[in-house]
Coordinates of C-alpha atoms in Angstrom, one line a residue:
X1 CA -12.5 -30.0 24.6
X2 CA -9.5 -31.1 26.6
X3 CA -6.9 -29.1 26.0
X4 CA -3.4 -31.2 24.7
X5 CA -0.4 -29.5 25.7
X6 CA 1.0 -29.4 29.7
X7 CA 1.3 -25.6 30.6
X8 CA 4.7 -24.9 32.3
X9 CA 4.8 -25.3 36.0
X10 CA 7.8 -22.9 37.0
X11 CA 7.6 -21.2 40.3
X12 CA 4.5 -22.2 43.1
X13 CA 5.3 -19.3 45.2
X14 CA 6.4 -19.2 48.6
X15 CA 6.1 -21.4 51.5
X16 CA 3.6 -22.3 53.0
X17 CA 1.7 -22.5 49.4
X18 CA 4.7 -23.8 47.6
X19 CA 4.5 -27.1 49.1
X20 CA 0.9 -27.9 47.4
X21 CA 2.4 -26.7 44.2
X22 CA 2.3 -29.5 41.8
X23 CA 0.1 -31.8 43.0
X24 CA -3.9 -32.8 42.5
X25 CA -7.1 -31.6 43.9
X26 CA -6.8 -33.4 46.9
X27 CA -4.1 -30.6 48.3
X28 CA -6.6 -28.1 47.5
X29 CA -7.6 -26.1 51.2
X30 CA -10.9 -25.6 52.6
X31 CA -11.2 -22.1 52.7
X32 CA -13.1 -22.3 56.1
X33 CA -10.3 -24.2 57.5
X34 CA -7.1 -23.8 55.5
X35 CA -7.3 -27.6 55.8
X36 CA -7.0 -29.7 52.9
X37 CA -9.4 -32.8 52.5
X38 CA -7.2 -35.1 54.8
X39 CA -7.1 -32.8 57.6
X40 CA -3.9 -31.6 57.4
X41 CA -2.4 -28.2 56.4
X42 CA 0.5 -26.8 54.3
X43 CA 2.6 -26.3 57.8
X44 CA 3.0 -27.5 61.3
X45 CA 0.1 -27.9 63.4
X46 CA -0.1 -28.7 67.3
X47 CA -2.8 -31.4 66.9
X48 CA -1.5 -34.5 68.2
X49 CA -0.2 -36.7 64.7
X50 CA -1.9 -40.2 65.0
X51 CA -2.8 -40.0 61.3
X52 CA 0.2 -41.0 59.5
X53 CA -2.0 -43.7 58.2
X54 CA -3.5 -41.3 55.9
X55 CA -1.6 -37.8 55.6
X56 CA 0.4 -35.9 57.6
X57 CA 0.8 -32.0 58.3
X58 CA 4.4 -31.4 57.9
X59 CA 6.5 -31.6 61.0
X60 CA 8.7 -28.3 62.0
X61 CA 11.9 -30.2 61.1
X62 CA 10.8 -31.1 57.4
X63 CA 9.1 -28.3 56.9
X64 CA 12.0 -26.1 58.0
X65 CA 14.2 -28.1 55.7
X66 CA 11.9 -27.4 52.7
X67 CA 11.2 -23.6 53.7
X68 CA 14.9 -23.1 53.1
X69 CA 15.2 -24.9 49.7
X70 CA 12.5 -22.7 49.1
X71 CA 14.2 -19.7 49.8
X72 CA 17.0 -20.7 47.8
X73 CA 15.1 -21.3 45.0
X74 CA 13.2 -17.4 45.0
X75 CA 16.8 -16.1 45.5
X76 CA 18.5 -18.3 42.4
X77 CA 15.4 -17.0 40.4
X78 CA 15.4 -13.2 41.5
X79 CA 19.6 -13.7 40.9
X80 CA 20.3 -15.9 38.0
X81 CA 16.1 -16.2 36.3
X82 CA 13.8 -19.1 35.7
X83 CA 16.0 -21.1 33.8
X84 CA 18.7 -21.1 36.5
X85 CA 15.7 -21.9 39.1
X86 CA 14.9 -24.8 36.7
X87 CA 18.3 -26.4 36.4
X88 CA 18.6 -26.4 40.8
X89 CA 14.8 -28.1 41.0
X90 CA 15.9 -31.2 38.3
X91 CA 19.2 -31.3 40.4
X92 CA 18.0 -31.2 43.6
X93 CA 15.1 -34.1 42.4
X94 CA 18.8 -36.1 41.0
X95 CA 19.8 -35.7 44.7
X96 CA 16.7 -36.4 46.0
X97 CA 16.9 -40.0 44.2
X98 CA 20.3 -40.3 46.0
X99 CA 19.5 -39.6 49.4
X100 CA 16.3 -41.8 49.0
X101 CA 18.4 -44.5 47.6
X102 CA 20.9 -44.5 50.7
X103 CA 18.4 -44.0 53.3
X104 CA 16.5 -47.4 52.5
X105 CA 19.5 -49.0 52.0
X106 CA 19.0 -49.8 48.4
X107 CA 22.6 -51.4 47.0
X108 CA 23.3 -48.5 44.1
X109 CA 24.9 -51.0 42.0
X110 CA 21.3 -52.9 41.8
X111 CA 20.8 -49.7 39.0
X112 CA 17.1 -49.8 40.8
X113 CA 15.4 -47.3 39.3
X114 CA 13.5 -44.6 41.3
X115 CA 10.6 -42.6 40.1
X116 CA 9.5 -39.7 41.8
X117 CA 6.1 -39.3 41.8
X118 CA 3.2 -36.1 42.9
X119 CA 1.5 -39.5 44.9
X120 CA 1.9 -43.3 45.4
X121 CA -1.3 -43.0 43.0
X122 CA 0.2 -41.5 40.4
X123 CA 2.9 -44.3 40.2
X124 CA 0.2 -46.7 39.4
X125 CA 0.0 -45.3 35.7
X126 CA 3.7 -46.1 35.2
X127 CA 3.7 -49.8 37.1
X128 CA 0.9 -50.5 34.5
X129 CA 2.8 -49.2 31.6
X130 CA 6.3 -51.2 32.3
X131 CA 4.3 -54.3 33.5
X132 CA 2.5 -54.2 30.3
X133 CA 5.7 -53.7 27.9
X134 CA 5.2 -55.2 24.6
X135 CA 2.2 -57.4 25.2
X136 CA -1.2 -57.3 23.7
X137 CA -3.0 -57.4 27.4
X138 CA -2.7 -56.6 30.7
X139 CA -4.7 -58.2 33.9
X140 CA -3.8 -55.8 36.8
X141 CA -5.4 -57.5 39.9
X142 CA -5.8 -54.9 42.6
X143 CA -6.0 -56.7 46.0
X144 CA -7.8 -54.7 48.9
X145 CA -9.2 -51.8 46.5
X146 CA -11.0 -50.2 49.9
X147 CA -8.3 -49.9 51.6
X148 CA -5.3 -48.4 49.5
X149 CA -5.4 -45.3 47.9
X150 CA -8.8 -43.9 46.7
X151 CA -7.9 -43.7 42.8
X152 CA -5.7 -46.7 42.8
X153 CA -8.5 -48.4 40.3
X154 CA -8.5 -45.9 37.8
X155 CA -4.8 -45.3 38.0
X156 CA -4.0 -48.9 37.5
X157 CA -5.8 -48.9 34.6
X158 CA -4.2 -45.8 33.2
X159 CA -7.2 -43.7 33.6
X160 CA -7.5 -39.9 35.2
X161 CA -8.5 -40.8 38.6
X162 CA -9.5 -36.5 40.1
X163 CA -10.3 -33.6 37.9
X164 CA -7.3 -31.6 38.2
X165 CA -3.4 -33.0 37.4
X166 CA -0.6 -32.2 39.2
X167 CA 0.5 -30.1 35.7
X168 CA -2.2 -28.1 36.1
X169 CA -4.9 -29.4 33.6
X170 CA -8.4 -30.1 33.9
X171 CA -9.2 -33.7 33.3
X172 CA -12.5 -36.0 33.0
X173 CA -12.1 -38.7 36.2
X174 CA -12.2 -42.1 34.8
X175 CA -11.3 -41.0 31.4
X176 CA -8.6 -43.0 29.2
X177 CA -5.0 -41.5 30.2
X178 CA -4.0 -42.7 26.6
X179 CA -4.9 -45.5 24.0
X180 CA -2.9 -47.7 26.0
X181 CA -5.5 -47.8 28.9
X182 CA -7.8 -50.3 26.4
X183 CA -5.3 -53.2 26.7
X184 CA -5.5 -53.1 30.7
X185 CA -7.6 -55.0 32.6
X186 CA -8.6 -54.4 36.5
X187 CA -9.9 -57.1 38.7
X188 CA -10.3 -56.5 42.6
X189 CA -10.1 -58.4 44.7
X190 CA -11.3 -57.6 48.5
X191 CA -9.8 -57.9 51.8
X192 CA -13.3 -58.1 53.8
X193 CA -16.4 -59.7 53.0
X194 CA -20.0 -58.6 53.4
X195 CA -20.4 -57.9 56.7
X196 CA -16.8 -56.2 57.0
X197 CA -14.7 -59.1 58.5
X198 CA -11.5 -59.7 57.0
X199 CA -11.3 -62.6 54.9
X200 CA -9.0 -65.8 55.6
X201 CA -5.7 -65.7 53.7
X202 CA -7.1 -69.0 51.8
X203 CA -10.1 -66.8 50.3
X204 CA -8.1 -64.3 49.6
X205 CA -5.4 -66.2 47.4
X206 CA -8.2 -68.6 45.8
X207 CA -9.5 -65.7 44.6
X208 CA -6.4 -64.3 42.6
X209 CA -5.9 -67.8 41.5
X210 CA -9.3 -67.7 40.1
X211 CA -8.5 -64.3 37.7
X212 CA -4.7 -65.5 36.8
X213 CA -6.2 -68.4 35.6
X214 CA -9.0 -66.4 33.7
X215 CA -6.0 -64.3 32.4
X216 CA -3.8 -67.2 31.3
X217 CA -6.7 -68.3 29.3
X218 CA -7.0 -64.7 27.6
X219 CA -3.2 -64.4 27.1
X220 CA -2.9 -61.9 29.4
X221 CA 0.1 -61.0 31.5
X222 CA -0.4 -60.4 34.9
X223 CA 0.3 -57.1 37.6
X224 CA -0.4 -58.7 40.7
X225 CA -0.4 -55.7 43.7
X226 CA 1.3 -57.2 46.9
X227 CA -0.6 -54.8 50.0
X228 CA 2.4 -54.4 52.4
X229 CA 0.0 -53.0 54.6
X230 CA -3.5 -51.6 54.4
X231 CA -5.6 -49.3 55.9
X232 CA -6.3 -50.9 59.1
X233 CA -3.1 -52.7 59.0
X234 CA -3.3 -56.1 57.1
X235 CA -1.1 -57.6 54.5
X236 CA -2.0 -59.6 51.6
X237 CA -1.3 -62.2 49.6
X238 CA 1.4 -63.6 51.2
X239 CA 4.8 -63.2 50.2
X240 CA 5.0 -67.3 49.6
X241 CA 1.8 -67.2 47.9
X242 CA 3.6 -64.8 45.4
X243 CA 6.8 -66.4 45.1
X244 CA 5.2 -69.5 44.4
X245 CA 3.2 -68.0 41.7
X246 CA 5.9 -66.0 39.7
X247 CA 8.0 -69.9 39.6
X248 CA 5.2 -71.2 38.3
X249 CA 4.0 -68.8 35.7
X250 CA 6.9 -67.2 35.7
X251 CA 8.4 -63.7 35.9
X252 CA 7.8 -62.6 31.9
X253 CA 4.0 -63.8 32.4
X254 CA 3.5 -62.8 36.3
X255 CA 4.6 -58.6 37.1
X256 CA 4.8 -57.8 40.8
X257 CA 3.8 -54.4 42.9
X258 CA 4.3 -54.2 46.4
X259 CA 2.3 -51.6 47.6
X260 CA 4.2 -50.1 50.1
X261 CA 3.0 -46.8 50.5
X262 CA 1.9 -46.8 53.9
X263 CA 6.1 -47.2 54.5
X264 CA 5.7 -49.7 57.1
X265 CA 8.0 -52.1 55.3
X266 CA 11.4 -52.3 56.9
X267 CA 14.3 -51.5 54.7
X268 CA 15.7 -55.5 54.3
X269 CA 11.7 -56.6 53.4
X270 CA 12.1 -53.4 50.7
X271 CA 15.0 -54.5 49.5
X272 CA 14.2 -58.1 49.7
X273 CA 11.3 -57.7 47.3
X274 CA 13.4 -55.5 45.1
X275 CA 15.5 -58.6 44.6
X276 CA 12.9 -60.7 43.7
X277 CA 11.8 -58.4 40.8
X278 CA 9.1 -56.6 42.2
X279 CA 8.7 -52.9 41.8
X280 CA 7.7 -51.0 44.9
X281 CA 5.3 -48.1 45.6
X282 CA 6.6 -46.4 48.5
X283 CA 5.8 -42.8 50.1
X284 CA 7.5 -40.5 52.3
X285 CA 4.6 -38.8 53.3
X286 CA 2.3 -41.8 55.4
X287 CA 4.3 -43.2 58.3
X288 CA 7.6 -40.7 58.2
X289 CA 5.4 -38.1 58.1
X290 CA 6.5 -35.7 55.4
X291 CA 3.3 -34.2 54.1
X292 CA 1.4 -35.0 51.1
X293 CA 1.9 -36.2 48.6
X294 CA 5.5 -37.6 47.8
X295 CA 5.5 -40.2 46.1
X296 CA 8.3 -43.1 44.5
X297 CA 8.2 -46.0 42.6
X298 CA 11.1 -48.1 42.8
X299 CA 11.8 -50.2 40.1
X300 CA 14.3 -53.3 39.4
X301 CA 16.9 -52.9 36.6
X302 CA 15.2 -55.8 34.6
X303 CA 11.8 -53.6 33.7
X304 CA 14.0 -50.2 33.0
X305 CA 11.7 -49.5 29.4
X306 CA 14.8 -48.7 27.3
X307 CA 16.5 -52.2 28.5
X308 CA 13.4 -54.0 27.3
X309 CA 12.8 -51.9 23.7
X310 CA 9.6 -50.1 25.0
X311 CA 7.7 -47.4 23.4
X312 CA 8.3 -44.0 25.4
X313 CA 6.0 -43.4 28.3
X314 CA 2.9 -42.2 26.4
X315 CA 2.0 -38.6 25.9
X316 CA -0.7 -38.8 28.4
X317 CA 1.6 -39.2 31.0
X318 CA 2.9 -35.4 30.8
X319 CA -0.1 -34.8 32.9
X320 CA 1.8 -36.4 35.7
X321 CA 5.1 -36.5 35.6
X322 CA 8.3 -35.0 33.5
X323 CA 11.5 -36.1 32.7
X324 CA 13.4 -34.5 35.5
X325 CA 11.1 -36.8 38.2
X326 CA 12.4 -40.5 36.2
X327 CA 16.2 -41.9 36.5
X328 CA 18.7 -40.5 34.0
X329 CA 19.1 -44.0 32.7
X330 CA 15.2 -43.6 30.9
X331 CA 16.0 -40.9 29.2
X332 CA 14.8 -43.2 25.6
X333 CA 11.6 -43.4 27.4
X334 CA 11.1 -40.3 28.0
X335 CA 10.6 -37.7 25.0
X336 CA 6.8 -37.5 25.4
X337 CA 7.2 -35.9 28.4
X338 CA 7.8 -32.0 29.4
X339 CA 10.8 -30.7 31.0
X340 CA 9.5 -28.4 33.4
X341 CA 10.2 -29.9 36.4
X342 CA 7.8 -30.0 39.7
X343 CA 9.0 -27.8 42.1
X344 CA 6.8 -28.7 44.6
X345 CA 7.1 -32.4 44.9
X346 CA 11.1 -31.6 45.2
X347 CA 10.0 -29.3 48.6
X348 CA 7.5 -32.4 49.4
X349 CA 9.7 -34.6 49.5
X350 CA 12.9 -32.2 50.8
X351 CA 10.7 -32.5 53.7
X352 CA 10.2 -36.1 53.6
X353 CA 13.3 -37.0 53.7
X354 CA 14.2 -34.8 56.6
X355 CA 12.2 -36.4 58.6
X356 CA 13.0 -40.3 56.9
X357 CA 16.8 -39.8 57.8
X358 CA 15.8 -38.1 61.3
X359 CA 14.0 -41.7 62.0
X360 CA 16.8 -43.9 60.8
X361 CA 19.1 -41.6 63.4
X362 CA 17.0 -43.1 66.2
X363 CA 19.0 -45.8 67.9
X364 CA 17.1 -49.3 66.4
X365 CA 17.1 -50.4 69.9
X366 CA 15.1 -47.6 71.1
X367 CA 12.8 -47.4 68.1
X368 CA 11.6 -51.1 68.8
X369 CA 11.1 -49.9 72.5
X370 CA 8.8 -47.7 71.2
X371 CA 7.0 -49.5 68.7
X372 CA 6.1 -52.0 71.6
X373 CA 5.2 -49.8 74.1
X374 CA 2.8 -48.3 71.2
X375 CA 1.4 -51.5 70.4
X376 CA 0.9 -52.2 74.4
X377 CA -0.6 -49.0 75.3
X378 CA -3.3 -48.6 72.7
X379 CA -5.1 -51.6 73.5
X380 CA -4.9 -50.7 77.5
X381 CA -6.4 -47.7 77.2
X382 CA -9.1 -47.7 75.4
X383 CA -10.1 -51.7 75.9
X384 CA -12.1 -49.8 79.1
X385 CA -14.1 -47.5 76.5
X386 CA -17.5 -47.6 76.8
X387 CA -17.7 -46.3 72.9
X388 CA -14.3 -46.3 71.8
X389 CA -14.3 -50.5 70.0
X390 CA -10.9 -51.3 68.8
X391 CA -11.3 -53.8 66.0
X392 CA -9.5 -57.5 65.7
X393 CA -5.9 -56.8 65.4
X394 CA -4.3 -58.6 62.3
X395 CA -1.1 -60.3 63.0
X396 CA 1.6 -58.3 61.9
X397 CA 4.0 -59.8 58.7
X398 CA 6.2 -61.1 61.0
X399 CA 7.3 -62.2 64.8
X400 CA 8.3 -60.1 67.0
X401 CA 11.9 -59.1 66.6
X402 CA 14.4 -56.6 65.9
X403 CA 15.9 -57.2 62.9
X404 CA 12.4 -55.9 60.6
X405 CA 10.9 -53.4 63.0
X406 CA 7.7 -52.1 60.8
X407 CA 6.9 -55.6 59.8
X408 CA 6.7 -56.7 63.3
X409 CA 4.9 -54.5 65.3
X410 CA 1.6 -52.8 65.1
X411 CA 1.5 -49.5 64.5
X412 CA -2.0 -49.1 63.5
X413 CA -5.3 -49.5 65.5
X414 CA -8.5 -49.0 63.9
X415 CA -11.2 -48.6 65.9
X416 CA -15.5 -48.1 65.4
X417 CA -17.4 -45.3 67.9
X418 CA -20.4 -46.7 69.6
X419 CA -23.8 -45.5 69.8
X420 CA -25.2 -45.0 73.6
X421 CA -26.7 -48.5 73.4
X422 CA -23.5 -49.5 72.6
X423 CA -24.7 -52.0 69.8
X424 CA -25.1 -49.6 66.8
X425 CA -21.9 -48.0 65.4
X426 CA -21.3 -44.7 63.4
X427 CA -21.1 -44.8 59.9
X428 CA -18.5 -43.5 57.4
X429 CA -20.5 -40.5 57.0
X430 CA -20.8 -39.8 60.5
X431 CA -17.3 -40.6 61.3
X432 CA -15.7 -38.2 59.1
X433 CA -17.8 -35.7 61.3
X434 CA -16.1 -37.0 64.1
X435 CA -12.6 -36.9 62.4
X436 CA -13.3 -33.3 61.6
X437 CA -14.3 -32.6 65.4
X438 CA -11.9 -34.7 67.1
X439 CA -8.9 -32.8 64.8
X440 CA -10.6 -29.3 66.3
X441 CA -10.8 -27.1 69.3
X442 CA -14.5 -28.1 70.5
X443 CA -14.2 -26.1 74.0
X444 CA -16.7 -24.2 73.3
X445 CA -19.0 -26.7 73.9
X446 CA -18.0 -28.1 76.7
X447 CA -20.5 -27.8 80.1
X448 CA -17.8 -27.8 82.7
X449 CA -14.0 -27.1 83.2
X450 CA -13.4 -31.2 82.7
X451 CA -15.1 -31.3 79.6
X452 CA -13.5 -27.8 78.1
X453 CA -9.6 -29.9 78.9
X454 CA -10.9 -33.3 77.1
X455 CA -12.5 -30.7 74.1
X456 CA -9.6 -28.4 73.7
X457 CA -7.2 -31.2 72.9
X458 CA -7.2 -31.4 68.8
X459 CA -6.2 -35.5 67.1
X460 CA -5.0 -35.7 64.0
X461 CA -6.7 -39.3 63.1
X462 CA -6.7 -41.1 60.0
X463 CA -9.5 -40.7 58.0
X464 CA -12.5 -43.1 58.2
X465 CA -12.7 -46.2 56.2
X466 CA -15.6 -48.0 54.8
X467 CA -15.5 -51.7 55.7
X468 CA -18.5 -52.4 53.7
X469 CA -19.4 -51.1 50.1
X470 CA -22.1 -48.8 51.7
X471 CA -20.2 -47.3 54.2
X472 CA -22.5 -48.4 57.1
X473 CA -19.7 -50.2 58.9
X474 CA -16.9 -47.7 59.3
X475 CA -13.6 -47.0 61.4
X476 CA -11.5 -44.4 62.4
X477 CA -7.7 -44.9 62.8
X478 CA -4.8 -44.1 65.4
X479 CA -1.5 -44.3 63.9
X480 CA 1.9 -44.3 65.3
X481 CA 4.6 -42.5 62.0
X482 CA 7.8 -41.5 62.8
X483 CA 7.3 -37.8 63.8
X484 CA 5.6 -39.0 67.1
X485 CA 8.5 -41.7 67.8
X486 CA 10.9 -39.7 67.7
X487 CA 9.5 -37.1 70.3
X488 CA 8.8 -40.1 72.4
X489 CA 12.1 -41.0 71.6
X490 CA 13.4 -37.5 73.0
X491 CA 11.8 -38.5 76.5
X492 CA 15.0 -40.3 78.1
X493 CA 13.4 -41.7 81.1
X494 CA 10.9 -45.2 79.9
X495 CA 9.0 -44.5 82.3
X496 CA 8.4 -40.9 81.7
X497 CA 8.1 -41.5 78.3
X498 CA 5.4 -44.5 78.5
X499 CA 3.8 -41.8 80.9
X500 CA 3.2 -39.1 78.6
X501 CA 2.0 -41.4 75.7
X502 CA -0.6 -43.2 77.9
X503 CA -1.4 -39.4 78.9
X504 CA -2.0 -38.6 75.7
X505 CA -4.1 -41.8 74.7
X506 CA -6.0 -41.0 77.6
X507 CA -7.2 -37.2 76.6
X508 CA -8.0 -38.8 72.9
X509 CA -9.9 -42.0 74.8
X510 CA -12.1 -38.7 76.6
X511 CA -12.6 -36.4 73.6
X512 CA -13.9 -39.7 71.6
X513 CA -16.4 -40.4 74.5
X514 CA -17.6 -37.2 74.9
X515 CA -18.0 -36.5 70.8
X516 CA -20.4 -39.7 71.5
X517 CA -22.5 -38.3 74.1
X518 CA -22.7 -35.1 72.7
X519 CA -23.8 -36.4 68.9
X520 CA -26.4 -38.6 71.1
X521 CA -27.9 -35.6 72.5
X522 CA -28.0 -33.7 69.7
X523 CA -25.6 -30.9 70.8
X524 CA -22.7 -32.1 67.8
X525 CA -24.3 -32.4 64.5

């Protein structure tokens, strides 16, 4: 039996364990490692962060920043009690909203709205719900299901997509989040093909065509998901594809998501598609490097649910989210939900943002100098690996230039580890091995005072991604997030600082290569 009411979330504790408060199983540590599933832990670490694509240990700044809201919190509650504590969380998440909302740039008299979400998962459940409004049917159309978010699926169809909420309840995965989960449809449609090369952009968009036309037929209106960049870096449909669609089926029949959450959309391409109508999944906790999961979904005025007459968010949804985390301005929308506010997405993303206005401080010329010599470096150093593979770089979004520096520059290389025969690649299940190793102190192994130096060095990679449906064609990720830019950025000499990143590349390029060997010859398993 599954229990119906929400159980009060009021204090998590303090930091360090705070900061998980709030959020699903997927925050829940290893007790052998005090690491959660992505690698990371609920405080700084030393391990090098390439894996912004995925999750990020929080950085000493942001997690300073949230270790003295904390503080401030125990003291208002050991002061004033828990209802004074409660009243500072749902105002500091109505400032949170604010300082979001100016550091992207995001015109306040647009009215966008901004949800603030446990994850860029979570958001899913609402972008179904306001994209479905009044109609009989939805057709969400997922594009590049591998390579987003693990639950988007379920959560675009308004289905529990782990076992445990971030209220605290116990939950059946794949279970109806509410009636209204029966009138939504989810197609997929995938960025690779069989053998794990990426599909042309005609395929892609032929396909969508394909279910919008099946949908039309069933009188279905459409959420079409906009990938502003996956996994391993690509970016589908394209924006014209999109724009042409929405004229010709037009905005009441055709919804728009732009996934964002990997945050490597600059802030006029955010805004841009916030103009068009599209609501925007966006995270602070990929490439700015606050840690997981803080999550947003930004939402043009037109689909605010009171403006168009909607039924409140359903009941189900207290699972997820309570009134405090949605814009003042839904307040009609919003009565199934509880009022206990989540403090620990506020500290999530008090850290967040720390670290989102630190970036925007960086001079832009000097962020673009470093983006480049990113994107120039990666492929130098390890294009000499005997093991190490980098895959086919997609063409970024846009040109090279400086007026949308995350749409123009790479900031993500994926890569496959070779067998000795240098034909035969790991597989997903081998490669999360290596993740684990690579983000670990393996000196202990090593058989001489070279290898110990390579070994000791710990990588915080982004997790491996299936590029098949089997997971025997796999890759492992190095990612450049704000965190690392802007200690690069703290190097004042270019050639120093290209220095000390190829340095770094280098001893990563070395611990990868001897992991190989070593799983080869039995002595990693």
């Amino acid at each position: 039996m599954i229990e119906n009411d929400t159980p009060a979330i009021f204090f998590p504790g303090p930091m360090p364990s705070a900061l998980i408060g709030g959020g699903d199983g997927r925050l829940e540590l290893e007790p052998d490692t005090g690491l959660n599933k992505y690698g990371c832990a609920p405080k700084p670490r030393e391990a090098l962060p390439l894996g912004s694509c995925t999750a990020s240990s929080p950085s000493k700044l942001g997690y300073r920043a949230a270790e003295e809201l904390c503080e401030h919190l125990e003291a208002v509650g050991r002061d004033e009690g828990a209802d004074a504590v409660r009243r500072e969380v749902s105002a500091g998440l109505f400032q949170i909203r604010e300082r979001l909302t100016n550091a992207l740039g995001i015109d306040p008299s647009t009215q966008t709205g901004v949800v603030l979400t446990p994850s860029g998962t979570d958001a899913e459940m609402l972008a179904s719900y306001l994209a479905l409004g009044d109609r009989q049917s939805l057709r969400n159309i997922v594009v590049a299901p591998r390579e987003v978010g693990s639950g988007t699926t379920l959560a675009a169809g308004m289905r529990h997509f782990d076992e445990q909420t971030p209220r605290g309840q116990r939950r059946v995965k794949g279970e109806a989040l509410d009636r209204l989960a029966e009138r939504v449809e989810v197609s997929t449609v995938f960025l690779r093909d069989e053998s794990g090369a990426q599909r042309s952009r005609k395929e892609i968009e032929a396909s969508i065509e394909d279910l919008v036309e099946d949908a039309v037929s069933k009188d279905q209106v459409l959420l079409l998901h906009v990938v502003a960049h996956s996994k391993t870096g690509a970016h589908a449909p394209s924006l014209r594809f999109v724009r042409k669609l929405v004229q010709e089926r037009g905005a009441e029949r055709v919804r728009v998501i732009v996934d964002a959450a990997q945050g490597r959309i600059s802030r006029r391409g955010l805004n841009a598609a916030l103009a068009s109508g599209y609501m925007v999944l966006f995270t602070g906790s990929k490439f700015y490097g606050g840690p997981p999961f803080a999550g947003a979904l930004l939402v043009p005025h037109a689909l605010n649910p009171v403006e168009m007459g909607l039924d409140p968010v359903p009941a189900g949804g207290r699972d997820y989210f309570s009134v405090t985390e949605l814009p003042p301005a839904w307040a009609g929308a919003t009565s199934e939900l509880s009022q206990e506010p989540n403090v620990g997405l506020l500290l999530r993303w008090q850290a967040a943002l720390a670290e989102i206005e630190a970036y925007y401080a960086v001079e832009p010329q000097l962020r673009y100098e470093i983006l480049r010599l990113f994107e120039s470096v990666v492929p130098e150093v390890f294009d000499g690996s005997r093991r190490v593979v980098l895959e086919p770089l997609t063409p970024p979004i846009l040109d090279d230039n400086g007026v949308r520096l995350l749409e123009s520059k790479r900031t993500v290389f994926a890569f496959r580890l070779t067998r000795r025969q240098e034909v035969e690649s790991l597989d997903l299940h081998e490669l999360r091995k290596v993740f684990a190793w690579a983000n670990s102190d393996l000196s202990d192994l090593a058989t001489s005072t070279d290898e110990a130096t390579a070994l000791e060095a710990t990588f915080h990679l982004g997790q491996p991604v299936a590029l098949v449906a089997d997971g025997s064609l796999a890759v492992l990720r190095i990612a450049l997030g704000a965190v690392l830019l802007r200690w690069l950025a703290e190097i004042e000499d270019p050639a120093e600082r290209a220095l000390r990143l190829r340095h770094h590349m280098e001893r990563l390029r070395n611990k990868l290569e001897i992991i190989g060997e070593a799983y080869d010859r039995g002595r990693l398993k």
